[in-house]
Amino acid sequence: MDKKVAFYTLGCKLNFSETSTIARDFSSEGFERVDFKEKADIYVINTCSVTENADKRFKSIVKQAQKVNPEAFVAAVGCYAQLKPQELADVDGVDLVLGATEKFKITDYLNDLSKNDMGEVHSCEIEDANFYVGSYSIGDRTRAFLKVQDGCDYKCTYCTIPLARGVSRSDTLENVLENARVISERNIKEIVLTGVNIGDYGKGEFGNKKHEHTFYELVKALDKVEGIERLRISSIEPNLLKNETIEFVSKSKAFVPHFHIPLQSGNNEILKLMRRRYMKELYVERVSRIKEVMPHACIGVDVIVGFPGETDDLFLETYNFLNELEISYLHVFTFSERDNTVAASLEGVVSKKVRAKRSKMLRGLSVKKRRAFYESQIGSWRTVLFESENKEGYIQGFTENYVKVKSPWDPELVNTLQTVELTNIDDDGLVRFNFKKTQTL
């Protein structure tokens, strides 16, 4: 009888693409993949280290697995497993912890799947995480996450990702294009490009520090791949999002008008303390350029509140900066001290209570921004890709510029692209629409 394996992924799109790749390795070794809530012989948890909560959630996920099958073998992989392997190994029920390079060879570490008295750790020195493993996820039929780059050479003072994932390195252009073709052959309509610092694409493509190709060249080459209806750039640093890429996306057949650009703070002093590689003036330039060539583009922003040294005045500067900027939504992160980062020992610590208050203010601003963006799109014709889940009698989907829409459930619409006219915003904040009279797609 086939052994069963179940996966749980914490964190980012990149982790999802890697879980999917690891799962395919298990399938080729004869394992049957089941849902995490079902009984399995082995549970693999792909961890994240970006926030404190990810650490706490890990323990509850292990408990969840043990409740279903106390005899099951539990393995932890991913960023947190690289940063704090012993801490994870000490969690009751964990049998195996694999670091950044070992996670892609997980099946080599499984002998007889019998429970260990102590969690076994295999974790490289992060300097050894210098080779590239390509990944893509195809769990959700409507879209796939395609990894093009890993690691980061930036030294932002709050971030553990370089410690968890190693140096910046890229997949070869040939391999990315091949993976994109494989995905498109599976009738997946949208590919989301993902990585740690995807604007740095091309560095380390052949194991060296040279940029063999640029992100712009990658975008141009992917646009030519047959069969991909939509390409979306997940998140890109403002200093690496060049005007040539913005111009190209505005005319592209497959790339959609949606950018997610981390800002982190609207104050230059704080940006310097964070060791970001731009000032807020550059950020304004990027947003203005996008809106100039694509007025309907959706722009998402990452921002951190409560960074050491952020006084009330400096926070309000960030708030006002974002309020005046023509952006569409925010991802708000509350600063949390991480071991082995410069920011953990900076002066001017902001109390947890103040951090929470600021976070709430910015989340409120995000709701307002998204609403205003959705309102600006009412009356326009857009293309929607419909998702596969029946959500309380409704089907949902996203327009090319990331407006979330809903309509009464119709299984015929799943994984199709439809041209619609956006008509009004529903009570739950999602947008309703009319179909085009004669559908051609």
CSV table of C-alpha atoms in Angstrom, one decimal:
chain,number,residue,atom,x,y,z
A,1,MET,CA,0.0,0.0,0.0
A,2,ASP,CA,1.3,3.5,-0.9
A,3,LYS,CA,2.5,5.6,2.0
A,4,LYS,CA,0.6,8.9,2.4
A,5,VAL,CA,2.1,12.3,2.7
A,6,ALA,CA,0.5,15.6,3.7
A,7,PHE,CA,1.9,19.2,3.4
A,8,TYR,CA,1.3,22.5,5.3
A,9,THR,CA,2.8,25.7,3.9
A,10,LEU,CA,3.3,28.9,6.0
A,11,GLY,CA,4.3,32.2,4.5
A,12,CYS,CA,4.8,33.4,1.0
A,13,LYS,CA,4.0,32.4,-2.6
A,14,LEU,CA,7.6,31.2,-3.0
A,15,ASN,CA,7.1,28.7,-0.2
A,16,PHE,CA,3.9,27.4,-2.0
A,17,SER,CA,5.9,26.9,-5.2
A,18,GLU,CA,8.6,25.0,-3.3
A,19,THR,CA,6.1,22.8,-1.4
A,20,SER,CA,4.6,21.9,-4.7
A,21,THR,CA,8.0,20.9,-6.1
A,22,ILE,CA,8.8,18.8,-3.0
A,23,ALA,CA,5.4,17.1,-3.3
A,24,ARG,CA,6.1,16.1,-6.8
A,25,ASP,CA,9.3,14.4,-5.5
A,26,PHE,CA,7.3,12.4,-3.1
A,27,SER,CA,4.8,11.4,-5.8
A,28,SER,CA,7.7,10.1,-7.9
A,29,GLU,CA,8.8,8.0,-4.9
A,30,GLY,CA,5.4,6.4,-4.8
A,31,PHE,CA,3.8,8.5,-2.0
A,32,GLU,CA,0.1,9.4,-2.2
A,33,ARG,CA,-0.6,13.1,-1.3
A,34,VAL,CA,-3.5,13.7,1.0
A,35,ASP,CA,-5.0,16.7,2.7
A,36,PHE,CA,-3.3,17.9,5.9
A,37,LYS,CA,-6.5,17.1,7.9
A,38,GLU,CA,-6.4,13.5,6.8
A,39,LYS,CA,-4.4,10.6,8.2
A,40,ALA,CA,-0.9,10.5,6.7
A,41,ASP,CA,2.3,8.6,7.4
A,42,ILE,CA,4.4,11.7,7.0
A,43,TYR,CA,3.5,15.4,7.6
A,44,VAL,CA,5.8,18.0,6.0
A,45,ILE,CA,5.5,21.6,7.3
A,46,ASN,CA,7.1,24.3,5.2
A,47,THR,CA,7.9,27.1,7.7
A,48,CYS,CA,8.3,30.8,7.4
A,49,SER,CA,10.3,33.2,9.6
A,50,VAL,CA,9.0,36.6,8.5
A,51,THR,CA,6.8,37.2,11.6
A,52,GLU,CA,6.6,36.0,15.2
A,53,ASN,CA,3.2,34.5,14.5
A,54,ALA,CA,4.7,32.0,12.1
A,55,ASP,CA,6.8,30.6,15.0
A,56,LYS,CA,3.8,30.2,17.2
A,57,ARG,CA,1.7,28.7,14.5
A,58,PHE,CA,4.2,26.0,13.9
A,59,LYS,CA,3.6,24.4,17.2
A,60,SER,CA,-0.1,24.3,16.8
A,61,ILE,CA,0.3,22.7,13.3
A,62,VAL,CA,2.4,20.0,14.7
A,63,LYS,CA,-0.2,19.3,17.3
A,64,GLN,CA,-2.9,19.2,14.6
A,65,ALA,CA,-0.9,16.5,12.7
A,66,GLN,CA,-0.3,14.5,15.9
A,67,LYS,CA,-4.0,14.6,16.7
A,68,VAL,CA,-4.9,12.9,13.4
A,69,ASN,CA,-2.1,10.4,13.6
A,70,PRO,CA,0.1,10.3,16.8
A,71,GLU,CA,2.4,7.7,15.0
A,72,ALA,CA,3.1,9.9,12.0
A,73,PHE,CA,6.5,11.2,11.1
A,74,VAL,CA,6.7,15.0,11.2
A,75,ALA,CA,9.3,16.9,9.2
A,76,ALA,CA,9.9,20.7,9.2
A,77,VAL,CA,11.6,22.5,6.3
A,78,GLY,CA,11.9,26.1,5.1
A,79,CYS,CA,13.1,29.4,6.4
A,80,TYR,CA,12.5,29.0,10.1
A,81,ALA,CA,14.0,25.5,9.9
A,82,GLN,CA,17.2,27.1,8.6
A,83,LEU,CA,17.3,29.9,11.2
A,84,LYS,CA,16.3,28.0,14.3
A,85,PRO,CA,16.7,24.3,13.6
A,86,GLN,CA,17.2,23.2,17.2
A,87,GLU,CA,14.2,25.2,18.4
A,88,LEU,CA,12.0,23.3,15.9
A,89,ALA,CA,13.6,20.0,16.7
A,90,ASP,CA,12.8,20.5,20.4
A,91,VAL,CA,9.1,20.8,19.6
A,92,ASP,CA,7.3,17.7,20.8
A,93,GLY,CA,6.5,15.4,17.9
A,94,VAL,CA,9.0,16.7,15.4
A,95,ASP,CA,11.2,14.0,13.9
A,96,LEU,CA,13.2,15.8,11.2
A,97,VAL,CA,14.3,19.4,10.5
A,98,LEU,CA,15.9,20.3,7.2
A,99,GLY,CA,17.6,23.5,6.3
A,100,ALA,CA,17.7,25.6,3.1
A,101,THR,CA,19.6,23.2,0.9
A,102,GLU,CA,18.4,19.9,2.4
A,103,LYS,CA,14.7,20.5,1.9
A,104,PHE,CA,14.9,19.6,-1.8
A,105,LYS,CA,16.4,16.2,-1.0
A,106,ILE,CA,13.9,15.4,1.8
A,107,THR,CA,13.1,11.9,0.5
A,108,ASP,CA,16.8,11.0,0.9
A,109,TYR,CA,16.5,11.6,4.6
A,110,LEU,CA,13.6,9.3,5.1
A,111,ASN,CA,14.6,5.8,6.2
A,112,ASP,CA,11.9,3.8,7.9
A,113,LEU,CA,9.6,6.7,9.0
A,114,SER,CA,9.7,5.5,12.6
A,115,LYS,CA,9.4,8.2,15.2
A,116,ASN,CA,12.6,9.7,16.6
A,117,ASP,CA,13.1,10.3,20.3
A,118,MET,CA,14.7,13.6,19.4
A,119,GLY,CA,14.2,15.7,16.3
A,120,GLU,CA,17.0,15.1,13.9
A,121,VAL,CA,18.6,18.2,12.4
A,122,HIS,CA,20.3,18.5,9.0
A,123,SER,CA,21.0,22.1,8.3
A,124,CYS,CA,23.8,23.6,6.2
A,125,GLU,CA,25.8,26.7,6.9
A,126,ILE,CA,23.8,29.3,4.9
A,127,GLU,CA,26.9,30.1,2.8
A,128,ASP,CA,26.4,26.6,1.3
A,129,ALA,CA,22.9,27.6,0.0
A,130,ASN,CA,24.4,28.8,-3.3
A,131,PHE,CA,22.8,26.4,-5.8
A,132,TYR,CA,19.4,27.0,-7.4
A,133,VAL,CA,16.4,24.7,-7.4
A,134,GLY,CA,13.6,25.7,-9.7
A,135,SER,CA,10.0,25.3,-8.5
A,136,TYR,CA,6.5,26.0,-9.5
A,137,SER,CA,3.1,25.3,-7.9
A,138,ILE,CA,0.2,23.9,-9.7
A,139,GLY,CA,-2.2,23.1,-6.9
A,140,ASP,CA,-4.8,25.7,-7.8
A,141,ARG,CA,-6.0,25.1,-11.3
A,142,THR,CA,-6.5,28.7,-12.2
A,143,ARG,CA,-3.0,30.1,-11.4
A,144,ALA,CA,0.5,28.8,-10.8
A,145,PHE,CA,3.4,30.4,-8.8
A,146,LEU,CA,6.6,30.1,-10.8
A,147,LYS,CA,9.8,30.6,-8.9
A,148,VAL,CA,12.5,32.5,-11.0
A,149,GLN,CA,14.9,33.6,-8.2
A,150,ASP,CA,16.0,32.7,-4.7
A,151,GLY,CA,18.0,34.4,-1.9
A,152,CYS,CA,18.9,38.0,-1.4
A,153,ASP,CA,22.1,40.1,-1.3
A,154,TYR,CA,20.3,43.1,0.3
A,155,LYS,CA,21.1,43.7,4.0
A,156,CYS,CA,17.8,45.3,5.3
A,157,THR,CA,18.3,45.6,9.0
A,158,TYR,CA,15.0,44.0,10.0
A,159,CYS,CA,15.1,41.0,7.7
A,160,THR,CA,16.2,37.4,8.3
A,161,ILE,CA,15.6,36.2,4.7
A,162,PRO,CA,19.3,36.4,3.7
A,163,LEU,CA,20.1,34.3,6.7
A,164,ALA,CA,17.4,31.8,5.9
A,165,ARG,CA,17.8,31.6,2.1
A,166,GLY,CA,21.3,32.6,1.3
A,167,VAL,CA,22.7,34.7,-1.6
A,168,SER,CA,20.8,35.9,-4.6
A,169,ARG,CA,20.7,33.4,-7.4
A,170,SER,CA,18.5,32.8,-10.4
A,171,ASP,CA,17.1,30.1,-12.5
A,172,THR,CA,18.4,30.0,-16.1
A,173,LEU,CA,16.2,31.8,-18.6
A,174,GLU,CA,15.9,28.5,-20.6
A,175,ASN,CA,14.6,26.7,-17.5
A,176,VAL,CA,12.1,29.4,-16.5
A,177,LEU,CA,10.7,29.4,-20.1
A,178,GLU,CA,10.5,25.6,-20.1
A,179,ASN,CA,8.6,25.6,-16.7
A,180,ALA,CA,6.3,28.2,-18.1
A,181,ARG,CA,5.5,26.0,-21.1
A,182,VAL,CA,4.9,23.0,-18.9
A,183,ILE,CA,2.4,25.1,-16.8
A,184,SER,CA,0.6,26.5,-19.8
A,185,GLU,CA,0.1,23.0,-21.2
A,186,ARG,CA,-1.9,22.1,-18.1
A,187,ASN,CA,-4.6,24.6,-19.0
A,188,ILE,CA,-3.5,27.0,-16.2
A,189,LYS,CA,-4.5,30.5,-17.3
A,190,GLU,CA,-2.3,32.6,-15.0
A,191,ILE,CA,1.3,32.5,-13.9
A,192,VAL,CA,2.6,34.6,-10.9
A,193,LEU,CA,6.3,35.2,-11.0
A,194,THR,CA,7.8,34.7,-7.6
A,195,GLY,CA,11.2,34.8,-5.8
A,196,VAL,CA,12.8,36.6,-2.8
A,197,ASN,CA,14.0,39.6,-4.8
A,198,ILE,CA,12.8,39.0,-8.3
A,199,GLY,CA,14.0,42.3,-9.7
A,200,ASP,CA,17.5,41.0,-9.1
A,201,TYR,CA,16.8,38.2,-11.6
A,202,GLY,CA,19.8,37.1,-13.7
A,203,LYS,CA,22.3,37.3,-11.0
A,204,GLY,CA,23.9,34.0,-10.3
A,205,GLU,CA,22.1,32.3,-13.2
A,206,PHE,CA,25.3,30.3,-13.9
A,207,GLY,CA,26.6,30.2,-10.3
A,208,ASN,CA,28.5,33.5,-10.6
A,209,LYS,CA,27.7,37.0,-9.5
A,210,LYS,CA,27.3,38.4,-13.1
A,211,HIS,CA,23.9,39.2,-14.4
A,212,GLU,CA,23.6,37.0,-17.5
A,213,HIS,CA,20.1,38.3,-18.1
A,214,THR,CA,18.0,41.1,-16.6
A,215,PHE,CA,14.5,41.0,-15.2
A,216,TYR,CA,13.4,43.1,-18.2
A,217,GLU,CA,14.8,40.4,-20.6
A,218,LEU,CA,13.0,37.7,-18.6
A,219,VAL,CA,9.7,39.6,-18.8
A,220,LYS,CA,10.1,40.0,-22.6
A,221,ALA,CA,10.9,36.3,-23.1
A,222,LEU,CA,8.0,35.1,-21.0
A,223,ASP,CA,5.6,37.3,-22.9
A,224,LYS,CA,6.4,35.3,-26.0
A,225,VAL,CA,5.5,31.9,-24.5
A,226,GLU,CA,2.5,30.5,-26.3
A,227,GLY,CA,-0.6,29.5,-24.3
A,228,ILE,CA,-0.1,31.7,-21.2
A,229,GLU,CA,-3.1,34.0,-21.0
A,230,ARG,CA,-1.8,36.1,-18.0
A,231,LEU,CA,1.5,36.8,-16.3
A,232,ARG,CA,1.6,38.7,-13.0
A,233,ILE,CA,4.7,40.1,-11.2
A,234,SER,CA,4.4,39.2,-7.5
A,235,SER,CA,6.5,41.8,-5.7
A,236,ILE,CA,9.4,43.9,-6.9
A,237,GLU,CA,11.7,46.4,-5.2
A,238,PRO,CA,11.1,50.0,-6.3
A,239,ASN,CA,14.8,50.5,-7.2
A,240,LEU,CA,14.7,47.4,-9.4
A,241,LEU,CA,11.4,48.1,-11.2
A,242,LYS,CA,12.8,50.0,-14.2
A,243,ASN,CA,10.9,52.3,-16.5
A,244,GLU,CA,11.6,49.9,-19.4
A,245,THR,CA,9.7,47.1,-17.6
A,246,ILE,CA,6.8,49.4,-16.8
A,247,GLU,CA,6.6,50.5,-20.4
A,248,PHE,CA,6.8,46.9,-21.6
A,249,VAL,CA,4.0,45.7,-19.3
A,250,SER,CA,1.8,48.6,-20.4
A,251,LYS,CA,1.9,47.2,-24.0
A,252,SER,CA,2.4,43.5,-23.2
A,253,LYS,CA,-0.1,40.8,-24.4
A,254,ALA,CA,0.2,38.7,-21.2
A,255,PHE,CA,1.5,40.8,-18.4
A,256,VAL,CA,-1.2,42.4,-16.3
A,257,PRO,CA,-1.4,45.9,-14.9
A,258,HIS,CA,-0.8,45.0,-11.3
A,259,PHE,CA,2.4,45.8,-9.3
A,260,HIS,CA,3.2,45.0,-5.7
A,261,ILE,CA,6.0,47.3,-4.6
A,262,PRO,CA,7.4,47.2,-1.1
A,263,LEU,CA,7.8,50.7,0.5
A,264,GLN,CA,8.3,49.9,4.2
A,265,SER,CA,8.3,53.5,5.3
A,266,GLY,CA,7.3,56.9,4.0
A,267,ASN,CA,10.1,58.6,5.9
A,268,ASN,CA,13.7,58.8,4.5
A,269,GLU,CA,15.3,58.7,8.0
A,270,ILE,CA,13.6,55.4,8.7
A,271,LEU,CA,14.4,54.1,5.2
A,272,LYS,CA,18.1,54.7,5.9
A,273,LEU,CA,17.9,52.9,9.3
A,274,MET,CA,16.2,50.0,7.5
A,275,ARG,CA,19.1,50.1,4.9
A,276,ARG,CA,16.6,50.2,2.0
A,277,ARG,CA,18.1,51.1,-1.3
A,278,TYR,CA,15.9,54.1,-2.3
A,279,MET,CA,14.4,57.2,-0.8
A,280,LYS,CA,10.7,57.9,-0.9
A,281,GLU,CA,11.1,60.3,-3.8
A,282,LEU,CA,12.0,57.3,-6.1
A,283,TYR,CA,8.9,55.5,-4.9
A,284,VAL,CA,6.7,58.5,-5.9
A,285,GLU,CA,8.4,58.4,-9.4
A,286,ARG,CA,7.6,54.7,-9.9
A,287,VAL,CA,4.0,55.1,-8.9
A,288,SER,CA,3.6,58.2,-11.1
A,289,ARG,CA,5.2,56.4,-14.1
A,290,ILE,CA,2.9,53.4,-13.7
A,291,LYS,CA,-0.2,55.5,-13.5
A,292,GLU,CA,0.9,57.6,-16.4
A,293,VAL,CA,1.1,54.7,-18.8
A,294,MET,CA,-1.6,52.5,-17.1
A,295,PRO,CA,-4.1,54.7,-15.3
A,296,HIS,CA,-6.2,51.6,-14.4
A,297,ALA,CA,-3.2,49.7,-12.9
A,298,CYS,CA,-3.5,48.2,-9.4
A,299,ILE,CA,-0.6,49.1,-7.1
A,300,GLY,CA,-0.1,47.2,-3.8
A,301,VAL,CA,2.3,48.4,-1.1
A,302,ASP,CA,4.2,46.6,1.8
A,303,VAL,CA,4.7,48.8,4.9
A,304,ILE,CA,6.2,48.2,8.3
A,305,VAL,CA,4.9,50.0,11.4
A,306,GLY,CA,6.7,50.4,14.7
A,307,PHE,CA,10.3,50.2,13.4
A,308,PRO,CA,12.8,51.5,16.1
A,309,GLY,CA,13.0,55.3,15.9
A,310,GLU,CA,9.6,55.7,14.4
A,311,THR,CA,8.1,58.5,16.5
A,312,ASP,CA,4.4,59.6,16.2
A,313,ASP,CA,5.4,62.3,13.8
A,314,LEU,CA,7.4,60.0,11.6
A,315,PHE,CA,4.6,57.5,11.5
A,316,LEU,CA,2.1,60.2,10.5
A,317,GLU,CA,4.5,61.2,7.7
A,318,THR,CA,4.2,57.6,6.4
A,319,TYR,CA,0.4,57.7,6.9
A,320,ASN,CA,0.0,61.0,5.0
A,321,PHE,CA,2.5,59.9,2.3
A,322,LEU,CA,0.4,56.8,1.6
A,323,ASN,CA,-2.9,58.6,1.8
A,324,GLU,CA,-1.8,61.0,-0.9
A,325,LEU,CA,-0.2,58.4,-3.1
A,326,GLU,CA,-2.3,56.8,-5.9
A,327,ILE,CA,-2.1,53.3,-4.7
A,328,SER,CA,-4.7,50.5,-4.4
A,329,TYR,CA,-4.1,48.6,-1.2
A,330,LEU,CA,-1.6,48.0,1.6
A,331,HIS,CA,0.0,44.9,3.2
A,332,VAL,CA,0.8,46.1,6.8
A,333,PHE,CA,3.5,44.4,8.8
A,334,THR,CA,4.0,45.1,12.5
A,335,PHE,CA,7.7,45.3,13.2
A,336,SER,CA,9.0,42.3,15.3
A,337,GLU,CA,12.5,41.9,16.7
A,338,ARG,CA,14.3,39.0,15.0
A,339,ASP,CA,17.4,37.4,16.3
A,340,ASN,CA,20.7,38.2,14.5
A,341,THR,CA,19.3,41.3,12.8
A,342,VAL,CA,20.7,44.8,13.3
A,343,ALA,CA,17.2,46.3,14.0
A,344,ALA,CA,16.8,44.1,17.0
A,345,SER,CA,19.4,46.2,18.9
A,346,LEU,CA,18.5,49.7,17.6
A,347,GLU,CA,17.4,52.4,20.0
A,348,GLY,CA,14.0,54.1,20.1
A,349,VAL,CA,12.0,50.9,20.6
A,350,VAL,CA,8.3,51.4,20.0
A,351,SER,CA,5.9,49.8,22.5
A,352,LYS,CA,3.8,46.9,21.3
A,353,LYS,CA,0.7,48.8,22.1
A,354,VAL,CA,1.7,51.7,19.8
A,355,ARG,CA,2.7,49.3,17.1
A,356,ALA,CA,-0.7,47.7,17.2
A,357,LYS,CA,-2.5,51.1,17.1
A,358,ARG,CA,-0.4,52.2,14.0
A,359,SER,CA,-1.0,48.9,12.3
A,360,LYS,CA,-4.8,49.3,12.8
A,361,MET,CA,-4.7,52.8,11.4
A,362,LEU,CA,-2.9,51.7,8.2
A,363,ARG,CA,-5.1,48.7,7.8
A,364,GLY,CA,-8.1,51.1,7.9
A,365,LEU,CA,-6.3,53.3,5.3
A,366,SER,CA,-5.9,50.1,3.1
A,367,VAL,CA,-9.7,49.5,3.2
A,368,LYS,CA,-10.3,53.1,2.1
A,369,LYS,CA,-7.7,52.9,-0.7
A,370,ARG,CA,-9.1,49.6,-2.0
A,371,ARG,CA,-12.6,50.9,-2.0
A,372,ALA,CA,-11.6,54.1,-3.9
A,373,PHE,CA,-9.7,52.0,-6.4
A,374,TYR,CA,-12.7,49.6,-6.9
A,375,GLU,CA,-15.0,52.7,-7.3
A,376,SER,CA,-12.7,54.1,-10.0
A,377,GLN,CA,-13.2,50.9,-12.0
A,378,ILE,CA,-17.0,50.8,-12.0
A,379,GLY,CA,-18.4,51.1,-15.5
A,380,SER,CA,-15.2,49.7,-17.1
A,381,TRP,CA,-14.9,46.5,-19.1
A,382,ARG,CA,-12.4,44.0,-17.7
A,383,THR,CA,-11.4,40.4,-18.1
A,384,VAL,CA,-12.0,38.1,-15.1
A,385,LEU,CA,-10.4,34.8,-14.4
A,386,PHE,CA,-12.8,32.7,-12.3
A,387,GLU,CA,-11.6,30.6,-9.4
A,388,SER,CA,-12.6,27.0,-8.6
A,389,GLU,CA,-14.1,27.3,-5.2
A,390,ASN,CA,-17.8,27.6,-4.4
A,391,LYS,CA,-17.9,30.3,-1.7
A,392,GLU,CA,-21.3,30.2,0.0
A,393,GLY,CA,-23.1,30.0,-3.4
A,394,TYR,CA,-20.9,32.5,-5.2
A,395,ILE,CA,-18.0,32.2,-7.6
A,396,GLN,CA,-15.2,34.7,-7.3
A,397,GLY,CA,-12.5,35.9,-9.6
A,398,PHE,CA,-10.0,38.6,-10.3
A,399,THR,CA,-9.8,41.1,-13.1
A,400,GLU,CA,-6.4,41.7,-14.8
A,401,ASN,CA,-6.0,44.7,-12.5
A,402,TYR,CA,-6.8,42.7,-9.4
A,403,VAL,CA,-10.4,43.8,-8.7
A,404,LYS,CA,-12.1,40.9,-6.9
A,405,VAL,CA,-15.5,40.1,-8.3
A,406,LYS,CA,-18.4,37.8,-7.4
A,407,SER,CA,-21.4,36.2,-9.1
A,408,PRO,CA,-23.8,33.4,-8.3
A,409,TRP,CA,-22.0,30.0,-8.5
A,410,ASP,CA,-21.8,28.6,-12.0
A,411,PRO,CA,-19.4,25.6,-12.4
A,412,GLU,CA,-19.2,26.4,-16.2
A,413,LEU,CA,-17.2,29.5,-15.4
A,414,VAL,CA,-14.4,27.9,-13.4
A,415,ASN,CA,-11.0,28.5,-14.9
A,416,THR,CA,-12.4,30.6,-17.7
A,417,LEU,CA,-11.6,34.2,-18.8
A,418,GLN,CA,-14.7,36.3,-19.3
A,419,THR,CA,-15.2,39.9,-20.4
A,420,VAL,CA,-17.4,41.7,-18.0
A,421,GLU,CA,-18.6,45.2,-17.2
A,422,LEU,CA,-18.1,46.2,-13.5
A,423,THR,CA,-21.3,47.6,-12.2
A,424,ASN,CA,-21.4,48.1,-8.4
A,425,ILE,CA,-19.7,47.2,-5.1
A,426,ASP,CA,-21.6,44.7,-3.0
A,427,ASP,CA,-22.0,44.9,0.8
A,428,ASP,CA,-19.0,42.7,1.4
A,429,GLY,CA,-16.8,44.9,-0.7
A,430,LEU,CA,-16.6,42.7,-3.7
A,431,VAL,CA,-17.6,43.9,-7.2
A,432,ARG,CA,-20.7,42.8,-9.2
A,433,PHE,CA,-20.7,42.8,-13.0
A,434,ASN,CA,-22.6,42.2,-16.2
A,435,PHE,CA,-21.4,39.7,-18.8
A,436,LYS,CA,-20.7,40.8,-22.3
A,437,LYS,CA,-23.7,39.8,-24.4
A,438,THR,CA,-21.8,37.5,-26.8
A,439,GLN,CA,-18.9,35.7,-25.2
A,440,THR,CA,-16.0,34.8,-27.4
A,441,LEU,CA,-13.5,33.6,-24.8
